[in-house]
């Protein structure tokens, strides 16, 4: 998944004169840390050692608290609070609950932990009838994954020589679907890098392996997902329990 993201980034920044500015645009749900004293470098170093390096919004604080609860009590305990609905094959989650369940599920998966290790923040939200999954990548962390990732990040920085920060926002937006018991997107999704939106068809023309992105999906721990429906500020899932 990380390599697919980097391929998309390289395809976008190559030859785009305005990519330098647009790629640095960060979403409104993310608030980068602000250092106001002479001890800022030390503060930044401490922040980088933490699992959270950004200023929290009320939404992100609620997600973190619920994720902590899920990790301490187990996802099963969280789903147990919705036992009646799950046994009927129905599960409705608020955006906060979906974010917490998504992060807890990623933490339980080797590939998910790799994504979390190079991300400053993740966020899922419903926007204009579509689901948006966003991530703030830390290119410094990505470069440390392996040799190929290091070379890919070097290419990004060569293409954007004036890049003055290591953070880059990537978002995938589209209609969610159930795929093999997990959550994926329909084929006509959009990828946004900073403020640059790219349709899946354009990505394909740029040489991005869209078929790999189309087959990517999110597993929700203890659940087999049979259907996905978006409601205002809520996600309704048709599920089977996998306790």
Tab-separated table of N, CA and C in Angstrom, residues 118-215:
chain	number	residue	atom	x	y	z
A	118	UNK	N	4.277	5.206	9.588
A	118	UNK	CA	4.786	6.287	8.738
A	118	UNK	C	3.771	7.415	8.602
A	119	UNK	N	2.706	7.367	9.399
A	119	UNK	CA	1.633	8.360	9.314
A	119	UNK	C	1.597	9.192	10.582
A	120	UNK	N	1.323	10.477	10.401
A	120	UNK	CA	1.094	11.334	11.558
A	120	UNK	C	-0.356	11.271	12.011
A	121	UNK	N	-1.259	11.014	11.079
A	121	UNK	CA	-2.677	10.966	11.427
A	121	UNK	C	-3.450	10.294	10.304
A	122	UNK	N	-4.567	9.671	10.668
A	122	UNK	CA	-5.505	9.102	9.702
A	122	UNK	C	-6.896	9.601	10.043
A	123	UNK	N	-7.741	9.677	9.033
A	123	UNK	CA	-9.094	10.158	9.294
A	123	UNK	C	-10.050	9.658	8.221
A	124	UNK	N	-11.215	9.197	8.659
A	124	UNK	CA	-12.286	8.817	7.742
A	124	UNK	C	-13.452	9.760	7.983
A	125	UNK	N	-14.038	10.255	6.913
A	125	UNK	CA	-15.189	11.133	7.059
A	125	UNK	C	-16.091	11.024	5.836
A	126	UNK	N	-17.357	11.359	6.046
A	126	UNK	CA	-18.333	11.357	4.971
A	126	UNK	C	-18.416	12.768	4.406
A	127	UNK	N	-18.169	12.878	3.097
A	127	UNK	CA	-18.179	14.186	2.441
A	127	UNK	C	-19.025	14.089	1.174
A	128	UNK	N	-20.101	14.852	1.165
A	128	UNK	CA	-20.971	14.937	-0.013
A	128	UNK	C	-21.374	13.554	-0.523
A	129	UNK	N	-21.782	12.704	0.402
A	129	UNK	CA	-22.294	11.399	0.033
A	129	UNK	C	-21.247	10.371	-0.327
A	130	UNK	N	-19.976	10.676	-0.080
A	130	UNK	CA	-18.897	9.738	-0.347
A	130	UNK	C	-18.050	9.554	0.911
A	131	UNK	N	-17.283	8.473	0.943
A	131	UNK	CA	-16.386	8.209	2.060
A	131	UNK	C	-14.985	8.651	1.677
A	132	UNK	N	-14.373	9.443	2.532
A	132	UNK	CA	-12.999	9.886	2.312
A	132	UNK	C	-12.102	9.287	3.388
A	133	UNK	N	-11.063	8.575	2.954
A	133	UNK	CA	-10.051	8.059	3.862
A	133	UNK	C	-8.783	8.858	3.630
A	134	UNK	N	-8.363	9.603	4.644
A	134	UNK	CA	-7.200	10.472	4.506
A	134	UNK	C	-6.070	10.070	5.431
A	135	UNK	N	-4.851	10.339	4.989
A	135	UNK	CA	-3.666	10.036	5.794
A	135	UNK	C	-2.652	11.157	5.603
A	136	UNK	N	-1.980	11.521	6.680
A	136	UNK	CA	-0.881	12.474	6.621
A	136	UNK	C	0.411	11.667	6.704
A	137	UNK	N	1.100	11.548	5.570
A	137	UNK	CA	2.349	10.785	5.533
A	137	UNK	C	3.512	11.645	5.986
A	138	UNK	N	4.402	11.049	6.750
A	138	UNK	CA	5.659	11.686	7.106
A	138	UNK	C	6.727	11.074	6.193
A	139	UNK	N	7.195	11.842	5.216
A	139	UNK	CA	8.138	11.309	4.238
A	139	UNK	C	9.442	10.861	4.879
A	140	UNK	N	9.835	11.500	5.982
A	140	UNK	CA	11.050	11.071	6.675
A	140	UNK	C	10.903	9.644	7.191
A	141	UNK	N	9.713	9.332	7.706
A	141	UNK	CA	9.460	7.984	8.220
A	141	UNK	C	9.337	6.983	7.077
A	142	UNK	N	8.675	7.401	5.984
A	142	UNK	CA	8.536	6.509	4.834
A	142	UNK	C	9.907	6.121	4.298
A	143	UNK	N	10.823	7.076	4.238
A	143	UNK	CA	12.153	6.825	3.686
A	143	UNK	C	12.931	5.782	4.486
A	144	UNK	N	12.535	5.579	5.732
A	144	UNK	CA	13.239	4.626	6.590
A	144	UNK	C	12.686	3.206	6.486
A	145	UNK	N	11.613	3.015	5.712
A	145	UNK	CA	10.997	1.690	5.622
A	145	UNK	C	11.942	0.675	5.001
A	146	UNK	N	12.436	0.975	3.813
A	146	UNK	CA	13.356	0.081	3.110
A	146	UNK	C	14.027	0.872	1.999
A	147	UNK	N	14.898	0.214	1.241
A	147	UNK	CA	15.677	0.895	0.203
A	147	UNK	C	14.780	1.468	-0.878
A	148	UNK	N	13.778	0.691	-1.309
A	148	UNK	CA	12.899	1.162	-2.377
A	148	UNK	C	12.099	2.385	-1.946
A	149	UNK	N	11.619	2.367	-0.702
A	149	UNK	CA	10.874	3.521	-0.193
A	149	UNK	C	11.788	4.735	-0.092
A	150	UNK	N	13.033	4.517	0.348
A	150	UNK	CA	14.002	5.613	0.458
A	150	UNK	C	14.245	6.243	-0.914
A	151	UNK	N	14.404	5.406	-1.951
A	151	UNK	CA	14.639	5.916	-3.304
A	151	UNK	C	13.418	6.659	-3.833
A	152	UNK	N	12.225	6.158	-3.526
A	152	UNK	CA	10.999	6.813	-3.992
A	152	UNK	C	10.847	8.195	-3.363
A	153	UNK	N	11.129	8.296	-2.063
A	153	UNK	CA	11.036	9.596	-1.386
A	153	UNK	C	12.074	10.558	-1.955
A	154	UNK	N	13.268	10.037	-2.262
A	154	UNK	CA	14.307	10.874	-2.865
A	154	UNK	C	13.832	11.430	-4.203
A	155	UNK	N	13.117	10.627	-4.974
A	155	UNK	CA	12.575	11.086	-6.256
A	155	UNK	C	11.543	12.190	-6.051
A	156	UNK	N	10.708	12.017	-5.028
A	156	UNK	CA	9.708	13.053	-4.727
A	156	UNK	C	10.401	14.364	-4.408
A	157	UNK	N	11.440	14.303	-3.599
A	157	UNK	CA	12.127	15.532	-3.198
A	157	UNK	C	12.928	16.127	-4.350
A	158	UNK	N	13.418	15.292	-5.260
A	158	UNK	CA	14.082	15.819	-6.450
A	158	UNK	C	13.084	16.538	-7.349
A	159	UNK	N	11.857	15.965	-7.447
A	159	UNK	CA	10.830	16.579	-8.279
A	159	UNK	C	10.287	17.859	-7.658
A	160	UNK	N	10.331	17.919	-6.324
A	160	UNK	CA	9.848	19.102	-5.594
A	160	UNK	C	10.997	19.658	-4.761
A	161	UNK	N	11.980	20.310	-5.385
A	161	UNK	CA	13.174	20.763	-4.652
A	161	UNK	C	12.882	21.803	-3.582
A	162	UNK	N	11.731	22.467	-3.672
A	162	UNK	CA	11.404	23.485	-2.687
A	162	UNK	C	10.455	22.982	-1.609
A	163	UNK	N	10.263	21.676	-1.552
A	163	UNK	CA	9.410	21.093	-0.519
A	163	UNK	C	9.983	21.455	0.847
A	164	UNK	N	9.234	22.232	1.630
A	164	UNK	CA	9.791	22.743	2.878
A	164	UNK	C	9.235	22.038	4.106
A	165	UNK	N	8.569	20.918	3.905
A	165	UNK	CA	8.123	20.136	5.039
A	165	UNK	C	8.041	18.674	4.626
A	166	UNK	N	8.056	17.793	5.602
A	166	UNK	CA	8.099	16.365	5.291
A	166	UNK	C	6.716	15.747	5.210
A	167	UNK	N	5.679	16.512	5.517
A	167	UNK	CA	4.341	15.950	5.585
A	167	UNK	C	3.594	16.124	4.269
A	168	UNK	N	2.872	15.082	3.869
A	168	UNK	CA	2.091	15.133	2.643
A	168	UNK	C	0.749	14.441	2.883
A	169	UNK	N	-0.321	15.100	2.488
A	169	UNK	CA	-1.671	14.558	2.690
A	169	UNK	C	-2.107	13.763	1.465
A	170	UNK	N	-2.589	12.546	1.698
A	170	UNK	CA	-3.136	11.691	0.649
A	170	UNK	C	-4.550	11.294	1.074
A	171	UNK	N	-5.498	11.406	0.172
A	171	UNK	CA	-6.872	11.007	0.493
A	171	UNK	C	-7.462	10.220	-0.666
A	172	UNK	N	-8.214	9.186	-0.329
A	172	UNK	CA	-8.956	8.415	-1.320
A	172	UNK	C	-10.446	8.646	-1.047
A	173	UNK	N	-11.175	9.045	-2.077
A	173	UNK	CA	-12.587	9.379	-1.924
A	173	UNK	C	-13.408	8.612	-2.952
A	174	UNK	N	-14.518	8.061	-2.513
A	174	UNK	CA	-15.392	7.352	-3.441
A	174	UNK	C	-16.525	6.676	-2.714
A	175	UNK	N	-17.250	5.852	-3.439
A	175	UNK	CA	-18.348	5.090	-2.851
A	175	UNK	C	-17.796	3.798	-2.262
A	176	UNK	N	-18.017	3.569	-0.972
A	176	UNK	CA	-17.511	2.332	-0.355
A	176	UNK	C	-18.360	1.130	-0.744
A	177	UNK	N	-17.708	-0.013	-0.849
A	177	UNK	CA	-18.411	-1.262	-1.173
A	177	UNK	C	-17.831	-2.379	-0.305
A	178	UNK	N	-18.605	-3.435	-0.161
A	178	UNK	CA	-18.102	-4.632	0.508
A	178	UNK	C	-17.375	-5.474	-0.531
A	179	UNK	N	-16.141	-5.886	-0.201
A	179	UNK	CA	-15.350	-6.703	-1.128
A	179	UNK	C	-14.653	-7.797	-0.337
A	180	UNK	N	-15.055	-9.025	-0.589
A	180	UNK	CA	-14.447	-10.179	0.098
A	180	UNK	C	-14.490	-10.039	1.617
A	181	UNK	N	-15.612	-9.517	2.110
A	181	UNK	CA	-15.783	-9.389	3.550
A	181	UNK	C	-15.114	-8.178	4.158
A	182	UNK	N	-14.540	-7.307	3.316
A	182	UNK	CA	-13.858	-6.111	3.795
A	182	UNK	C	-14.443	-4.878	3.101
A	183	UNK	N	-13.922	-3.691	3.441
A	183	UNK	CA	-14.427	-2.447	2.866
A	183	UNK	C	-13.455	-1.941	1.807
A	184	UNK	N	-13.964	-1.735	0.605
A	184	UNK	CA	-13.172	-1.183	-0.482
A	184	UNK	C	-13.916	-0.026	-1.128
A	185	UNK	N	-13.440	0.380	-2.308
A	185	UNK	CA	-14.083	1.459	-3.054
A	185	UNK	C	-14.496	0.947	-4.435
A	186	UNK	N	-15.528	1.572	-5.001
A	186	UNK	CA	-15.866	1.286	-6.386
A	186	UNK	C	-14.726	1.777	-7.274
A	187	UNK	N	-14.734	1.364	-8.539
A	187	UNK	CA	-13.594	1.640	-9.420
A	187	UNK	C	-13.382	3.119	-9.712
A	188	UNK	N	-14.433	3.935	-9.610
A	188	UNK	CA	-14.310	5.349	-9.981
A	188	UNK	C	-13.965	6.236	-8.784
A	189	UNK	N	-12.953	5.828	-8.015
A	189	UNK	CA	-12.530	6.624	-6.860
A	189	UNK	C	-11.622	7.761	-7.317
A	190	UNK	N	-11.378	8.694	-6.391
A	190	UNK	CA	-10.473	9.825	-6.640
A	190	UNK	C	-9.382	9.826	-5.580
A	191	UNK	N	-8.156	10.083	-6.009
A	191	UNK	CA	-7.038	10.239	-5.087
A	191	UNK	C	-6.644	11.713	-5.074
A	192	UNK	N	-6.512	12.290	-3.889
A	192	UNK	CA	-6.115	13.684	-3.764
A	192	UNK	C	-4.781	13.757	-3.029
A	193	UNK	N	-3.826	14.429	-3.639
A	193	UNK	CA	-2.522	14.664	-3.007
A	193	UNK	C	-2.441	16.144	-2.698
A	194	UNK	N	-2.412	16.493	-1.422
A	194	UNK	CA	-2.508	17.902	-1.059
A	194	UNK	C	-3.857	18.420	-1.517
A	195	UNK	N	-3.844	19.293	-2.516
A	195	UNK	CA	-5.102	19.800	-3.076
A	195	UNK	C	-5.253	19.405	-4.542
A	196	UNK	N	-4.480	18.402	-4.990
A	196	UNK	CA	-4.540	17.963	-6.383
A	196	UNK	C	-5.420	16.717	-6.491
A	197	UNK	N	-6.640	16.824	-7.040
A	197	UNK	CA	-7.498	15.642	-7.197
A	197	UNK	C	-7.197	14.915	-8.504
A	198	UNK	N	-7.185	13.588	-8.443
A	198	UNK	CA	-6.905	12.767	-9.619
A	198	UNK	C	-7.888	11.615	-9.674
A	199	UNK	N	-8.607	11.494	-10.784
A	199	UNK	CA	-9.545	10.383	-10.943
A	199	UNK	C	-8.766	9.099	-11.198
A	200	UNK	N	-9.409	7.975	-10.970
A	200	UNK	CA	-8.753	6.694	-11.197
A	200	UNK	C	-8.385	6.521	-12.670
A	201	UNK	N	-9.198	7.060	-13.579
A	201	UNK	CA	-8.875	6.951	-15.005
A	201	UNK	C	-7.641	7.771	-15.356
A	202	UNK	N	-7.496	8.957	-14.757
A	202	UNK	CA	-6.308	9.773	-15.001
A	202	UNK	C	-5.075	9.105	-14.414
A	203	UNK	N	-5.217	8.530	-13.241
A	203	UNK	CA	-4.095	7.818	-12.633
A	203	UNK	C	-3.613	6.690	-13.539
A	204	UNK	N	-4.561	6.000	-14.132
A	204	UNK	CA	-4.216	4.912	-15.046
A	204	UNK	C	-3.423	5.448	-16.231
A	205	UNK	N	-3.816	6.607	-16.770
A	205	UNK	CA	-3.104	7.219	-17.885
A	205	UNK	C	-1.700	7.653	-17.482
A	206	UNK	N	-1.511	7.984	-16.202
A	206	UNK	CA	-0.198	8.391	-15.702
A	206	UNK	C	0.708	7.193	-15.411
A	207	UNK	N	0.175	6.001	-15.586
A	207	UNK	CA	0.981	4.809	-15.380
A	207	UNK	C	0.927	4.241	-13.978
A	208	UNK	N	-0.001	4.729	-13.173
A	208	UNK	CA	-0.151	4.218	-11.814
A	208	UNK	C	-0.877	2.863	-11.872
A	209	UNK	N	-0.409	1.837	-11.134
A	209	UNK	CA	-1.084	0.523	-11.129
A	209	UNK	C	-2.416	0.585	-10.391
A	210	UNK	N	-3.409	1.176	-11.052
A	210	UNK	CA	-4.711	1.401	-10.432
A	210	UNK	C	-5.370	0.091	-10.023
A	211	UNK	N	-5.101	-0.968	-10.767
A	211	UNK	CA	-5.733	-2.254	-10.448
A	211	UNK	C	-5.355	-2.733	-9.052
A	212	UNK	N	-4.136	-2.381	-8.608
A	212	UNK	CA	-3.723	-2.762	-7.259
A	212	UNK	C	-4.474	-1.933	-6.218
A	213	UNK	N	-4.637	-0.652	-6.515
A	213	UNK	CA	-5.383	0.204	-5.593
A	213	UNK	C	-6.846	-0.225	-5.525
A	214	UNK	N	-7.388	-0.643	-6.676
A	214	UNK	CA	-8.790	-1.059	-6.705
A	214	UNK	C	-9.026	-2.324	-5.887
A	215	UNK	N	-8.014	-3.153	-5.796
A	215	UNK	CA	-8.162	-4.407	-5.046
A	215	UNK	C	-7.865	-4.238	-3.564
